[in-house]
Amino acid sequence: MREFFLPKKGYRVVFFIGKGGVGKTTGSAAAAAALAERGYRTLIVSLDPAHNLGDVLMVKLKDKPKKIAENLYAAELDMEKLIKTYLKHLEESMKHTYRYLTVINLEKYFEVLSYSPGIEEYATLEAVREILANGDDWDVIIFDTPPTGLTLRVLALPKISLIWTDKLIEIRKAILDRRAAIANIHGEQEFTVEGEKIKLPTREQDDAVMKELKSYREEVAFVEGVITDPEKTSVVTVMNPEMLPLYETERAYKSLKKFKVPFNMIVMNKVLELRTEVPELKAKIKAQERVLGEVGRKFKGIEVVRIPIFAEEPRGLERLRTLGGTIVGE
């Protein structure tokens, strides 16, 4: 078996990424089925709002892991529910951290936030974090992801969030230092909320905002540590032997390298392997061969697995296990 599918330090995380419609769901489900058959307790989770995982496995899935077969569990995350849960957590956290905001109706502001750019990425990252936090329940966790753009933003988010959080911590320290300096001259400042007097904190250990920032930093650093660890995380790209998926895979490869996320294998799906005199098919095969040549040239050192085009899409565990054997290795 290919070692980047196998758990080493606790559990193994595998992200299947790629352009929409290339066969990520089928490939990830096949790999999960094959790993489960080999005795690894495997969870496959669909992060794609346009869920197809249940269709491929031929079962009805929800956002909680459902047992599909021996060692195999699957879930489809509800993006709308994820965003609502994330915003609810954010609202409660803000009310706790900034107690004077209890007099403001925050709900209407968070309703608007649910439509803001980036909220889907943050909600997805939070869902991934929760799954990874319980990673020891599994040997392998496979993520069937949305199309490349959204997935890359989610994978880049921990590193970006760490940079922002470190800057915010630095600014907060400066604010607390200024408060302490003022308190030394004029005494401690305080204000009243609903009849209760609250002192403005001047030390880090007393400051709810600093505690929240450090707690968030710890959570994000945990995810970043997992997804950048080559002994913990693998990324498998699924693509068709066509130029547009090739360009997208190349961009993904460069982005993942930049954020130090391991890129391990390309699954080349729907490869035509037949002899024919039909001009259109001959031209298609020639075009595929050109793309395969480009992949070999551009992704040196990256293993490429070829999956032939099937008469019909593989569905059901039996067919998925057979296909999965090709992907994860016998």
mmCIF file of C-alpha atoms in Angstrom:
data_model
loop_
_atom_site.group_PDB
_atom_site.id
_atom_site.type_symbol
_atom_site.label_atom_id
_atom_site.label_comp_id
_atom_site.label_asym_id
_atom_site.label_seq_id
_atom_site.Cartn_x
_atom_site.Cartn_y
_atom_site.Cartn_z
ATOM 1 C CA MET A 1 0.000 0.000 0.000
ATOM 2 C CA ARG A 2 1.086 3.571 -0.625
ATOM 3 C CA GLU A 3 2.491 4.829 2.665
ATOM 4 C CA PHE A 4 0.899 8.298 2.505
ATOM 5 C CA PHE A 5 -2.493 6.596 3.032
ATOM 6 C CA LEU A 6 -1.322 4.809 6.175
ATOM 7 C CA PRO A 7 -1.509 6.189 9.739
ATOM 8 C CA LYS A 8 1.860 6.822 11.358
ATOM 9 C CA LYS A 9 1.544 9.377 14.148
ATOM 10 C CA GLY A 10 -1.918 8.518 15.443
ATOM 11 C CA TYR A 11 -4.318 9.047 12.555
ATOM 12 C CA ARG A 12 -3.852 9.889 8.866
ATOM 13 C CA VAL A 13 -5.746 12.708 7.093
ATOM 14 C CA VAL A 14 -6.234 12.600 3.314
ATOM 15 C CA PHE A 15 -7.720 15.477 1.315
ATOM 16 C CA PHE A 16 -9.041 14.618 -2.160
ATOM 17 C CA ILE A 17 -9.025 17.853 -4.151
ATOM 18 C CA GLY A 18 -9.658 18.843 -7.759
ATOM 19 C CA LYS A 19 -11.790 20.691 -10.253
ATOM 20 C CA GLY A 20 -15.548 20.106 -10.136
ATOM 21 C CA GLY A 21 -16.732 17.049 -12.039
ATOM 22 C CA VAL A 22 -13.395 15.213 -12.286
ATOM 23 C CA GLY A 23 -14.383 12.358 -9.952
ATOM 24 C CA LYS A 24 -13.175 13.441 -6.479
ATOM 25 C CA THR A 25 -16.150 11.884 -4.706
ATOM 26 C CA THR A 26 -15.816 8.548 -6.493
ATOM 27 C CA GLY A 27 -12.041 8.483 -5.916
ATOM 28 C CA SER A 28 -12.242 9.421 -2.233
ATOM 29 C CA ALA A 29 -15.084 6.957 -1.570
ATOM 30 C CA ALA A 30 -13.157 4.199 -3.364
ATOM 31 C CA ALA A 31 -10.016 4.883 -1.299
ATOM 32 C CA ALA A 32 -12.065 4.901 1.931
ATOM 33 C CA ALA A 33 -13.744 1.603 1.039
ATOM 34 C CA ALA A 34 -10.400 -0.029 0.201
ATOM 35 C CA LEU A 35 -8.749 1.182 3.425
ATOM 36 C CA ALA A 36 -11.698 -0.005 5.532
ATOM 37 C CA GLU A 37 -11.538 -3.415 3.866
ATOM 38 C CA ARG A 38 -7.858 -3.627 4.849
ATOM 39 C CA GLY A 39 -8.793 -3.154 8.505
ATOM 40 C CA TYR A 40 -8.312 0.596 8.990
ATOM 41 C CA ARG A 41 -11.095 2.366 10.853
ATOM 42 C CA THR A 42 -11.942 4.959 8.212
ATOM 43 C CA LEU A 43 -14.126 8.070 8.225
ATOM 44 C CA ILE A 44 -14.961 9.823 4.949
ATOM 45 C CA VAL A 45 -16.504 13.289 5.194
ATOM 46 C CA SER A 46 -17.946 15.330 2.339
ATOM 47 C CA LEU A 47 -17.234 19.058 2.692
ATOM 48 C CA ASP A 48 -18.765 19.843 -0.673
ATOM 49 C CA PRO A 49 -22.117 21.716 -0.421
ATOM 50 C CA ALA A 50 -23.241 19.825 -3.563
ATOM 51 C CA HIS A 51 -23.075 16.427 -1.875
ATOM 52 C CA ASN A 52 -22.688 13.291 -4.005
ATOM 53 C CA LEU A 53 -21.020 11.014 -1.453
ATOM 54 C CA GLY A 54 -24.272 9.367 -0.363
ATOM 55 C CA ASP A 55 -25.188 8.783 -4.016
ATOM 56 C CA VAL A 56 -21.863 7.066 -4.702
ATOM 57 C CA LEU A 57 -22.115 4.919 -1.562
ATOM 58 C CA MET A 58 -25.831 4.374 -2.283
ATOM 59 C CA VAL A 59 -26.876 5.378 1.253
ATOM 60 C CA LYS A 60 -28.562 8.376 2.875
ATOM 61 C CA LEU A 61 -26.018 10.430 4.834
ATOM 62 C CA LYS A 62 -26.258 13.181 7.468
ATOM 63 C CA ASP A 63 -23.721 15.372 9.271
ATOM 64 C CA LYS A 64 -22.966 12.692 11.875
ATOM 65 C CA PRO A 65 -20.809 9.656 10.934
ATOM 66 C CA LYS A 66 -22.909 6.723 9.764
ATOM 67 C CA LYS A 67 -21.608 3.159 9.641
ATOM 68 C CA ILE A 68 -21.592 1.939 6.052
ATOM 69 C CA ALA A 69 -19.641 -1.305 6.435
ATOM 70 C CA GLU A 70 -17.067 -2.868 8.749
ATOM 71 C CA ASN A 71 -14.551 -0.081 9.618
ATOM 72 C CA LEU A 72 -16.196 2.366 7.196
ATOM 73 C CA TYR A 73 -18.125 5.470 8.315
ATOM 74 C CA ALA A 74 -19.361 8.417 6.248
ATOM 75 C CA ALA A 75 -20.897 11.866 6.734
ATOM 76 C CA GLU A 76 -22.027 14.828 4.620
ATOM 77 C CA LEU A 77 -21.656 18.176 6.355
ATOM 78 C CA ASP A 78 -24.545 20.636 6.098
ATOM 79 C CA MET A 79 -22.915 23.937 5.064
ATOM 80 C CA GLU A 80 -25.892 26.103 6.041
ATOM 81 C CA LYS A 81 -25.970 24.485 9.480
ATOM 82 C CA LEU A 82 -22.186 24.873 9.785
ATOM 83 C CA ILE A 83 -22.387 28.617 9.101
ATOM 84 C CA LYS A 84 -25.242 29.090 11.602
ATOM 85 C CA THR A 85 -23.355 27.120 14.286
ATOM 86 C CA TYR A 86 -20.134 29.032 13.625
ATOM 87 C CA LEU A 87 -21.897 32.420 13.838
ATOM 88 C CA LYS A 88 -23.760 31.379 17.002
ATOM 89 C CA HIS A 89 -20.457 30.429 18.626
ATOM 90 C CA LEU A 90 -18.988 33.759 17.483
ATOM 91 C CA GLU A 91 -21.952 35.704 18.890
ATOM 92 C CA GLU A 92 -21.792 33.974 22.283
ATOM 93 C CA SER A 93 -18.032 34.429 22.403
ATOM 94 C CA MET A 94 -18.358 38.165 21.701
ATOM 95 C CA LYS A 95 -21.087 38.601 24.328
ATOM 96 C CA HIS A 96 -18.887 36.868 26.882
ATOM 97 C CA THR A 97 -15.730 38.731 25.897
ATOM 98 C CA TYR A 98 -17.287 42.199 25.530
ATOM 99 C CA ARG A 99 -19.930 42.190 28.239
ATOM 100 C CA TYR A 100 -21.069 45.737 27.473
ATOM 101 C CA LEU A 101 -22.352 44.468 24.077
ATOM 102 C CA THR A 102 -25.237 42.721 25.843
ATOM 103 C CA VAL A 103 -27.211 45.948 25.469
ATOM 104 C CA ILE A 104 -26.852 45.712 21.654
ATOM 105 C CA ASN A 105 -28.934 43.348 19.535
ATOM 106 C CA LEU A 106 -26.126 41.394 17.877
ATOM 107 C CA GLU A 107 -28.401 38.933 16.104
ATOM 108 C CA LYS A 108 -29.234 41.210 13.174
ATOM 109 C CA TYR A 109 -25.519 41.847 12.567
ATOM 110 C CA PHE A 110 -24.720 38.136 12.527
ATOM 111 C CA GLU A 111 -27.590 37.499 10.114
ATOM 112 C CA VAL A 112 -25.799 39.805 7.651
ATOM 113 C CA LEU A 113 -22.472 38.107 8.385
ATOM 114 C CA SER A 114 -23.895 34.795 7.174
ATOM 115 C CA TYR A 115 -23.746 36.225 3.630
ATOM 116 C CA SER A 116 -20.319 37.833 3.938
ATOM 117 C CA PRO A 117 -17.322 36.713 1.819
ATOM 118 C CA GLY A 118 -15.119 34.157 3.547
ATOM 119 C CA ILE A 119 -17.712 32.918 6.045
ATOM 120 C CA GLU A 120 -18.023 29.571 4.244
ATOM 121 C CA GLU A 121 -14.262 29.029 4.488
ATOM 122 C CA TYR A 122 -14.177 29.838 8.209
ATOM 123 C CA ALA A 123 -17.170 27.590 8.920
ATOM 124 C CA THR A 124 -15.549 24.763 6.941
ATOM 125 C CA LEU A 125 -12.261 25.230 8.791
ATOM 126 C CA GLU A 126 -14.092 25.048 12.131
ATOM 127 C CA ALA A 127 -15.791 21.810 11.032
ATOM 128 C CA VAL A 128 -12.440 20.340 9.977
ATOM 129 C CA ARG A 129 -10.923 21.397 13.314
ATOM 130 C CA GLU A 130 -13.669 19.622 15.274
ATOM 131 C CA ILE A 131 -13.204 16.438 13.248
ATOM 132 C CA LEU A 132 -9.422 16.541 13.720
ATOM 133 C CA ALA A 133 -9.840 17.206 17.448
ATOM 134 C CA ASN A 134 -11.521 13.773 17.622
ATOM 135 C CA GLY A 135 -9.054 12.254 15.176
ATOM 136 C CA ASP A 136 -7.943 9.530 17.568
ATOM 137 C CA ASP A 137 -11.329 7.851 17.060
ATOM 138 C CA TRP A 138 -10.111 6.898 13.551
ATOM 139 C CA ASP A 139 -7.141 5.442 11.727
ATOM 140 C CA VAL A 140 -7.791 7.399 8.538
ATOM 141 C CA ILE A 141 -9.938 10.504 7.897
ATOM 142 C CA ILE A 142 -10.679 11.255 4.246
ATOM 143 C CA PHE A 143 -12.123 14.603 3.158
ATOM 144 C CA ASP A 144 -14.066 14.778 -0.098
ATOM 145 C CA THR A 145 -13.708 18.486 -0.818
ATOM 146 C CA PRO A 146 -15.463 21.242 -2.784
ATOM 147 C CA PRO A 147 -13.914 22.395 -6.102
ATOM 148 C CA THR A 148 -10.277 23.486 -5.866
ATOM 149 C CA GLY A 149 -10.696 27.223 -5.243
ATOM 150 C CA LEU A 150 -12.671 26.932 -2.008
ATOM 151 C CA THR A 151 -10.571 24.005 -0.777
ATOM 152 C CA LEU A 152 -7.287 25.868 -1.283
ATOM 153 C CA ARG A 153 -8.642 28.867 0.624
ATOM 154 C CA VAL A 154 -9.641 26.595 3.528
ATOM 155 C CA LEU A 155 -6.219 24.895 3.568
ATOM 156 C CA ALA A 156 -4.468 28.280 3.446
ATOM 157 C CA LEU A 157 -6.683 29.769 6.164
ATOM 158 C CA PRO A 158 -4.838 28.404 9.235
ATOM 159 C CA LYS A 159 -1.537 29.990 8.177
ATOM 160 C CA ILE A 160 -3.241 33.300 7.269
ATOM 161 C CA SER A 161 -5.273 33.270 10.503
ATOM 162 C CA LEU A 162 -2.113 32.738 12.552
ATOM 163 C CA ILE A 163 -0.505 35.809 10.960
ATOM 164 C CA TRP A 164 -3.598 37.934 11.686
ATOM 165 C CA THR A 165 -4.035 36.584 15.222
ATOM 166 C CA ASP A 166 -0.387 37.216 16.125
ATOM 167 C CA LYS A 167 -0.798 40.803 14.929
ATOM 168 C CA LEU A 168 -4.017 41.235 16.939
ATOM 169 C CA ILE A 169 -2.306 39.821 20.051
ATOM 170 C CA GLU A 170 0.497 42.327 19.559
ATOM 171 C CA ILE A 171 -2.015 45.202 19.256
ATOM 172 C CA ARG A 172 -3.946 43.989 22.310
ATOM 173 C CA LYS A 173 -0.742 43.886 24.366
ATOM 174 C CA ALA A 174 -0.074 47.494 23.402
ATOM 175 C CA ILE A 175 -3.626 48.469 24.461
ATOM 176 C CA LEU A 176 -3.215 46.763 27.842
ATOM 177 C CA ASP A 177 0.157 48.455 28.367
ATOM 178 C CA ARG A 178 -1.434 51.871 27.683
ATOM 179 C CA ARG A 179 -4.283 51.088 30.082
ATOM 180 C CA ALA A 180 -1.792 50.057 32.768
ATOM 181 C CA ALA A 181 0.133 53.288 32.289
ATOM 182 C CA ILE A 182 -3.084 55.360 32.602
ATOM 183 C CA ALA A 183 -4.181 53.316 35.646
ATOM 184 C CA ASN A 184 -0.871 54.098 37.365
ATOM 185 C CA ILE A 185 -1.607 57.804 37.013
ATOM 186 C CA HIS A 186 -5.406 58.071 37.280
ATOM 187 C CA GLY A 187 -6.350 54.784 38.921
ATOM 188 C CA GLU A 188 -8.244 51.862 37.423
ATOM 189 C CA GLN A 189 -11.012 52.666 34.946
ATOM 190 C CA GLU A 190 -14.431 51.135 35.276
ATOM 191 C CA PHE A 191 -17.875 51.263 33.686
ATOM 192 C CA THR A 192 -21.343 50.019 34.613
ATOM 193 C CA VAL A 193 -23.352 47.341 32.756
ATOM 194 C CA GLU A 194 -26.897 46.627 33.983
ATOM 195 C CA GLY A 195 -26.042 48.022 37.401
ATOM 196 C CA GLU A 196 -22.827 46.032 37.724
ATOM 197 C CA LYS A 197 -19.470 47.808 37.896
ATOM 198 C CA ILE A 198 -16.819 46.292 35.633
ATOM 199 C CA LYS A 199 -13.138 47.253 35.752
ATOM 200 C CA LEU A 200 -11.180 47.589 32.529
ATOM 201 C CA PRO A 201 -8.444 44.907 32.661
ATOM 202 C CA THR A 202 -4.824 46.025 32.409
ATOM 203 C CA ARG A 203 -3.109 42.616 32.629
ATOM 204 C CA GLU A 204 -3.139 39.826 30.040
ATOM 205 C CA GLN A 205 -4.280 37.184 32.532
ATOM 206 C CA ASP A 206 -7.354 39.284 33.426
ATOM 207 C CA ASP A 207 -8.296 40.275 29.888
ATOM 208 C CA ALA A 208 -11.110 38.254 28.259
ATOM 209 C CA VAL A 209 -10.161 39.513 24.794
ATOM 210 C CA MET A 210 -6.569 38.325 25.145
ATOM 211 C CA LYS A 211 -7.762 34.963 26.457
ATOM 212 C CA GLU A 212 -10.070 34.608 23.448
ATOM 213 C CA LEU A 213 -7.294 35.538 21.002
ATOM 214 C CA LYS A 214 -4.864 33.062 22.544
ATOM 215 C CA SER A 215 -7.495 30.318 22.627
ATOM 216 C CA TYR A 216 -8.300 30.913 18.951
ATOM 217 C CA ARG A 217 -4.602 30.946 18.086
ATOM 218 C CA GLU A 218 -4.155 27.598 19.800
ATOM 219 C CA GLU A 219 -7.058 26.073 17.836
ATOM 220 C CA VAL A 220 -5.793 27.363 14.496
ATOM 221 C CA ALA A 221 -2.204 26.344 15.254
ATOM 222 C CA PHE A 222 -3.445 22.816 15.954
ATOM 223 C CA VAL A 223 -5.095 22.555 12.510
ATOM 224 C CA GLU A 224 -2.090 24.146 10.797
ATOM 225 C CA GLY A 225 0.219 21.690 12.575
ATOM 226 C CA VAL A 226 -1.816 18.706 11.368
ATOM 227 C CA ILE A 227 -2.269 19.735 7.730
ATOM 228 C CA THR A 228 1.406 20.664 7.242
ATOM 229 C CA ASP A 229 2.761 17.466 8.808
ATOM 230 C CA PRO A 230 3.722 15.016 5.998
ATOM 231 C CA GLU A 231 3.445 12.115 8.456
ATOM 232 C CA LYS A 232 -0.092 13.161 9.325
ATOM 233 C CA THR A 233 -1.643 14.636 6.180
ATOM 234 C CA SER A 234 -1.704 13.754 2.475
ATOM 235 C CA VAL A 235 -3.260 15.561 -0.476
ATOM 236 C CA VAL A 236 -4.426 13.607 -3.507
ATOM 237 C CA THR A 237 -5.498 15.534 -6.600
ATOM 238 C CA VAL A 238 -8.035 14.024 -8.965
ATOM 239 C CA MET A 239 -7.995 15.287 -12.556
ATOM 240 C CA ASN A 240 -9.041 14.310 -16.052
ATOM 241 C CA PRO A 241 -6.423 14.193 -18.837
ATOM 242 C CA GLU A 242 -7.495 17.585 -20.195
ATOM 243 C CA MET A 243 -5.791 20.984 -20.261
ATOM 244 C CA LEU A 244 -8.146 22.926 -17.924
ATOM 245 C CA PRO A 245 -7.860 20.380 -15.056
ATOM 246 C CA LEU A 246 -4.080 20.372 -15.691
ATOM 247 C CA TYR A 247 -3.847 24.154 -15.249
ATOM 248 C CA GLU A 248 -5.944 23.983 -12.090
ATOM 249 C CA THR A 249 -3.838 21.132 -10.667
ATOM 250 C CA GLU A 250 -0.674 23.107 -11.368
ATOM 251 C CA ARG A 251 -2.049 26.146 -9.520
ATOM 252 C CA ALA A 252 -3.102 23.926 -6.600
ATOM 253 C CA TYR A 253 0.358 22.334 -6.484
ATOM 254 C CA LYS A 254 2.038 25.763 -6.251
ATOM 255 C CA SER A 255 -0.413 27.033 -3.617
ATOM 256 C CA LEU A 256 -0.052 23.962 -1.408
ATOM 257 C CA LYS A 257 3.736 24.171 -1.678
ATOM 258 C CA LYS A 258 3.589 27.816 -0.598
ATOM 259 C CA PHE A 259 1.594 26.908 2.531
ATOM 260 C CA LYS A 260 3.688 23.748 3.151
ATOM 261 C CA VAL A 261 0.754 21.343 2.768
ATOM 262 C CA PRO A 262 1.981 17.936 1.458
ATOM 263 C CA PHE A 263 1.023 17.084 -2.140
ATOM 264 C CA ASN A 264 1.370 13.346 -2.659
ATOM 265 C CA MET A 265 -0.388 11.921 -5.691
ATOM 266 C CA ILE A 266 -2.377 12.625 -8.855
ATOM 267 C CA VAL A 267 -5.253 10.342 -9.754
ATOM 268 C CA MET A 268 -5.657 10.653 -13.515
ATOM 269 C CA ASN A 269 -9.293 9.761 -14.044
ATOM 270 C CA LYS A 270 -11.221 8.803 -17.203
ATOM 271 C CA VAL A 271 -8.195 7.848 -19.297
ATOM 272 C CA LEU A 272 -9.099 6.422 -22.706
ATOM 273 C CA GLU A 273 -7.220 3.196 -23.396
ATOM 274 C CA LEU A 274 -8.433 1.657 -26.645
ATOM 275 C CA ARG A 275 -7.458 1.171 -30.276
ATOM 276 C CA THR A 276 -9.765 2.926 -32.683
ATOM 277 C CA GLU A 277 -9.958 4.314 -36.181
ATOM 278 C CA VAL A 278 -12.715 6.795 -35.319
ATOM 279 C CA PRO A 279 -11.110 10.204 -36.045
ATOM 280 C CA GLU A 280 -12.796 12.020 -33.123
ATOM 281 C CA LEU A 281 -11.685 9.353 -30.618
ATOM 282 C CA LYS A 282 -8.174 9.221 -32.075
ATOM 283 C CA ALA A 283 -7.914 12.994 -31.625
ATOM 284 C CA LYS A 284 -9.236 12.729 -28.042
ATOM 285 C CA ILE A 285 -6.702 10.008 -27.159
ATOM 286 C CA LYS A 286 -3.894 12.082 -28.698
ATOM 287 C CA ALA A 287 -4.981 15.121 -26.644
ATOM 288 C CA GLN A 288 -5.005 12.991 -23.480
ATOM 289 C CA GLU A 289 -1.504 11.703 -24.245
ATOM 290 C CA ARG A 290 -0.260 15.289 -24.550
ATOM 291 C CA VAL A 291 -1.727 16.140 -21.129
ATOM 292 C CA LEU A 292 -0.239 12.967 -19.594
ATOM 293 C CA GLY A 293 3.138 13.981 -20.993
ATOM 294 C CA GLU A 294 2.772 17.478 -19.503
ATOM 295 C CA VAL A 295 1.841 16.009 -16.105
ATOM 296 C CA GLY A 296 4.977 13.840 -16.145
ATOM 297 C CA ARG A 297 7.071 16.885 -16.988
ATOM 298 C CA LYS A 298 5.497 19.358 -14.522
ATOM 299 C CA PHE A 299 5.029 17.080 -11.513
ATOM 300 C CA LYS A 300 8.357 15.265 -11.250
ATOM 301 C CA GLY A 301 8.479 13.043 -8.165
ATOM 302 C CA ILE A 302 4.680 12.991 -7.790
ATOM 303 C CA GLU A 303 3.087 9.586 -8.324
ATOM 304 C CA VAL A 304 0.400 9.451 -11.000
ATOM 305 C CA VAL A 305 -2.247 6.717 -10.951
ATOM 306 C CA ARG A 306 -4.259 6.190 -14.144
ATOM 307 C CA ILE A 307 -7.926 5.236 -13.886
ATOM 308 C CA PRO A 308 -9.529 4.159 -17.177
ATOM 309 C CA ILE A 309 -12.870 5.514 -18.280
ATOM 310 C CA PHE A 310 -15.696 3.155 -17.265
ATOM 311 C CA ALA A 311 -18.880 2.385 -19.161
ATOM 312 C CA GLU A 312 -20.793 3.647 -16.109
ATOM 313 C CA GLU A 313 -19.814 5.429 -12.911
ATOM 314 C CA PRO A 314 -18.680 3.063 -10.123
ATOM 315 C CA ARG A 315 -21.268 2.995 -7.340
ATOM 316 C CA GLY A 316 -21.735 0.677 -4.372
ATOM 317 C CA LEU A 317 -19.097 -0.775 -2.073
ATOM 318 C CA GLU A 318 -18.053 -3.729 -4.211
ATOM 319 C CA ARG A 319 -17.074 -1.656 -7.231
ATOM 320 C CA LEU A 320 -15.606 1.106 -5.066
ATOM 321 C CA ARG A 321 -13.345 -1.361 -3.233
ATOM 322 C CA THR A 322 -11.951 -2.612 -6.561
ATOM 323 C CA LEU A 323 -11.262 0.941 -7.753
ATOM 324 C CA GLY A 324 -9.885 1.893 -4.328
ATOM 325 C CA GLY A 325 -7.313 -0.893 -4.532
ATOM 326 C CA THR A 326 -5.801 0.862 -7.554
ATOM 327 C CA ILE A 327 -5.687 4.205 -5.737
ATOM 328 C CA VAL A 328 -4.336 3.184 -2.316
ATOM 329 C CA GLY A 329 -2.177 0.314 -3.659
ATOM 330 C CA GLU A 330 -2.520 -3.416 -3.193
#
